[in-house]
Amino acid sequence: MSKTVIVFQFFIILLIGITADPLIARQNSFVRIQVYSEDDGNPLQGAVLMIYHAESEPDLDYLFVAVSDQDGIAEFRDLPPDSYLLVIRYIGFSTFRELISTESVNRLNKRVYLQSSVDELDNIEIREQRYITTGEVGLRRITPAQINRIPSPGAGGDLSAYLQTIPGVITIGDQGGNLFIRGGTPDQNLIMVDNIPIIKPFHISNLFSAFSGEIIQTADLYAGGFGARYSGATSAILDIRLRPGNMRQKSGMIAASPYMGALKLEGPLEKDRQSFLLMGRYSLMEYTTSILTQSKQEVRFVDAVGKYTIQGESITCNITGVYTYDQGIINPLREFNLSWSNKVAGARCLGFDHFFTYPLEATFGYTGYTNWEGSLFQDSRRSSISQLFLKVDNKGNMFNHPVNYGFGLTLGLYKARLEERFTAVRSFRDRNPVLNFYMSSEFNPVTQLTLQPGFASQMSIDANPTFEPRFRMSYKPGNSGKREFSLAAGRYYQFLSAISDERDAGTVFMAWIPRLSNDLVPSSTHLMAGYRDELLQMVHIQFEIYTKWHQNIPVSKWTPIAELEIETAYADGFTYGADLNLEIDQAPWYATLSYGLAYIKYESISGDLGAWIEDVIFGYNPPHDQRHKIHISSGFKVGEYNINTSWEYGSGQPYTRVFGFDLFLNIPRRFPTDYPGIARTLYSEPYGERLPSYHRLDFTVERTFLLKNSIELTMKAGALNLYNRNNIFYFDLNTLQRVDQTSFMPFISSELHF
Amino acid sequence: MLNKVSIILILFFLISCDDPFDPLDEQTGLYSVYGYLDMDADVNYLRIKDLNVPLLDWDSTGVNALVTLRDLETNVVEELTDTIIVFDSIITNNFKSSMQIAPEKQYELGVINNEGFGIRTIATAPNRVDEVIFNPATVTCGSNNVVTFRPVRAGYIEPELHFNAAGRDYVARFPIIKIIRENQEVLFFFNMSKTVRGVSNNRASCGQVTGKVIFKYFHYGPGFFDRIIGENVRVPDGLGIFGILYSEEFEMPFQIF
């Protein structure tokens, strides 16, 4: 009997073991509340719901508490038949109070609309949400308010700009759209938008992604140690939720800056039932950077994001589509074009009818991605991914404990035309279906301690099933919930990985391959621990330590014949580090300080990692091994003006020195006056040196003017790299010339909200 | 107020300065050398490459070094002159030598920069073979032929057969024979039928050979195929190859039977 059959049978047995809700037998009730905003009719995530005795004083302790999820849903289970007072609080909204009774009903579904309160401020919302998250280690929950604080030359904020402020998130320069998260490479991250995978939504200029702060509801970044719900990635998860379009009134935004134009439209198709949200952006950098900055950036990109939402009494569905296209030349010294494009579309439905003991979530759709590189007249390398997928997530009870479980099926078609660059992988066309399932639970052995064990498994036609145990834990001493110790660990596998040419920072082309070999499936093990605390209700401290072991990472060998071909080898990666985050939030003033310390080393698992010198190379620090990263940002309000600043420092990243450029001649067969020889670059010790450190100060000042008929105009002025530091991007080995990152970059932008 | 602004401006100027760094390790390798001296040629060319100059660097067309060839017996020194040949935008520097090379003598090639650093490598000329004996004297499709070189004191022998079969010219190159003992007699065996089938990949047979059969051999000096090794680093294929050789060819009578 094959392992696949055994694992499948094991999963079926577990599913059978998940029983119907035992509260029915005990005649207790459960109450499901959906919390919406009265303003736009959309769900409110993070509202605090409390259940009191019906006759109790409001100041007394509540009986039960819950927090609404991203769909605005909060549930109370196992409520004895009685009358209760339901109180719902959410910063920026008036407190909701209502009596509810479970004496005559077994299950109660209730929809609540909260009225906004004009006195509340956005930045308080950020602080409030910290109370509601548990087991935060490795997790950064990102809100639009946080995104919009980071100076950005486009209209509004951008998720990409914010992500780069997080310690542990590293980029190679400021172009290419690649994010390295806590030792992992870009292909080891799984990015999802509304539960739909998207391969690379970051634009060729790292300042922008497909996701403006205007359209994001939340973005959860799991830098590691993520739970069983997520699989198919060995480093990090970025789970982006787009907000639904306004259910109450039509609105829009037109924005323009020297580097980008944007248009957003949203509104109801049927009040409180159907809405749409559309946003598109188009870069202008290729036209304006030569005028406004010291160097022209020959990059262009476009993105379009749309979301349709329908809210029923017992079901919510949304259809999401994202299109991105990037093209440009990262290295101005070479006429070498890079392009990539994402096309994703999918539908997600959440059923929360009485029929469902727990809300049932199902997602299906399509993910397409293509990247290519070549000269201006000919593509020389192309790699593409086409995936159809289906995911189902549900809850149940097993041995009186709630169990999250689900499964997914991905049918992938992977194509590559690689020509000469990659020698280990030739052009191919491969189909690879992957089935995955997971199960996790939550226990509270004592009140302050929460344990979340789980496991996931993936299987493919020609690969053995994986066993991926996961564990998360949080301990909150005291009753305030302001202090928390948390721990996360897990084992992760990834059937889909990519090979890139690490030798050449001037290209970000990746050859995506479903699997290189049966024995060499990339995998990793994470272990991380964190502590967070809140002092004086305005100072938030978060400290985390982490380690990751990556196995079977495909890496490029540095052969002396540069730019002709890549030999691949396999390495194990070892990462450890620590992140410190300090936030002071005292409206209308805030400041954050974050520091990241990291150490990354790759070690050979099968002989030589590099053939560029005749010594055997067993280990090196890869180019994303940035030892120190500091980010400081602050914002305050002066009169009608909002001022935001951001300063970032990154220590130098490893690079390989060159000691020669040679033309090899095969003597005596080739005569010097008849043949040029074969170009080869002679490298010194692998990644033996570090680039100079990097730092940059960004600054914006903005003001909003209220025009007639609720039309608002927001004007923003500022600059990136305010003191015009020459931060190196990389060194071109063919010409021995340095390529710098963005120089002083001034901008004035305007947003018209109507 | 003005002072504060000045301080801020100075501070900005200072922090905007760039940290120096040097991605080119100029000390590890200086030059590479590719070429050989043909003892029978009036002029020889040696490719010299300044390793610190990028391939596409058009600003630097010359090699910043003194290139010399020294006869270690007579101590006669020739300063080689540069000739530039451009192949598809790539500049190559090929140094010309007119020194006549004598058998069994040693010559030192020096590529030295202004500071006295560079490459010095020594090549030894092979001895002239006094006798090349063919047995049998005529090549036939059925014969096993032996070529005797006498004496070969050192180095390598590489035999070749040139012929035309089925309307195509072929060159059969045989494995290089390394001279292990000094002053030895070298025997080379070949069978014409096998040679024709092998080199033509069975597209031609010995019976289709027409015209003359040319026997050619190269005699390389000792250490000819040794790579030039850098002092500080070892790289695949070294930093070049430099040696001395001569060649001779003989027309052999050919009959099918």
Short mmCIF file of N, CA, C and O in Angstrom, two decimals, chain B residues 53 68 88 157 196 202 217 246:
data_model
loop_
_atom_site.label_atom_id
_atom_site.label_comp_id
_atom_site.label_asym_id
_atom_site.label_seq_id
_atom_site.Cartn_x
_atom_site.Cartn_y
_atom_site.Cartn_z
N VAL B 53 41.10 44.54 -16.48
CA VAL B 53 40.35 45.37 -17.43
C VAL B 53 39.13 44.58 -17.91
O VAL B 53 39.28 43.47 -18.44
N THR B 68 58.30 40.73 -22.42
CA THR B 68 59.64 40.38 -22.93
C THR B 68 59.78 38.87 -23.07
O THR B 68 59.13 38.10 -22.36
N ASP B 88 34.31 41.29 -32.62
CA ASP B 88 32.95 41.59 -32.13
C ASP B 88 32.96 42.47 -30.88
O ASP B 88 32.45 42.09 -29.83
N ILE B 157 54.28 14.12 -28.25
CA ILE B 157 54.11 13.95 -29.69
C ILE B 157 52.60 13.82 -29.96
O ILE B 157 51.92 13.02 -29.30
N VAL B 196 39.87 5.63 -40.93
CA VAL B 196 38.88 6.27 -41.83
C VAL B 196 37.48 6.10 -41.25
O VAL B 196 36.70 7.06 -41.20
N ASN B 202 31.93 6.33 -39.64
CA ASN B 202 31.43 5.25 -40.50
C ASN B 202 30.73 5.75 -41.76
O ASN B 202 29.98 5.02 -42.38
N TYR B 217 52.89 15.57 -37.60
CA TYR B 217 52.98 15.45 -36.13
C TYR B 217 53.44 16.78 -35.53
O TYR B 217 54.11 17.58 -36.18
N TYR B 246 57.00 22.51 -32.58
CA TYR B 246 57.22 22.56 -34.03
C TYR B 246 56.40 21.43 -34.62
O TYR B 246 55.93 20.54 -33.91
#
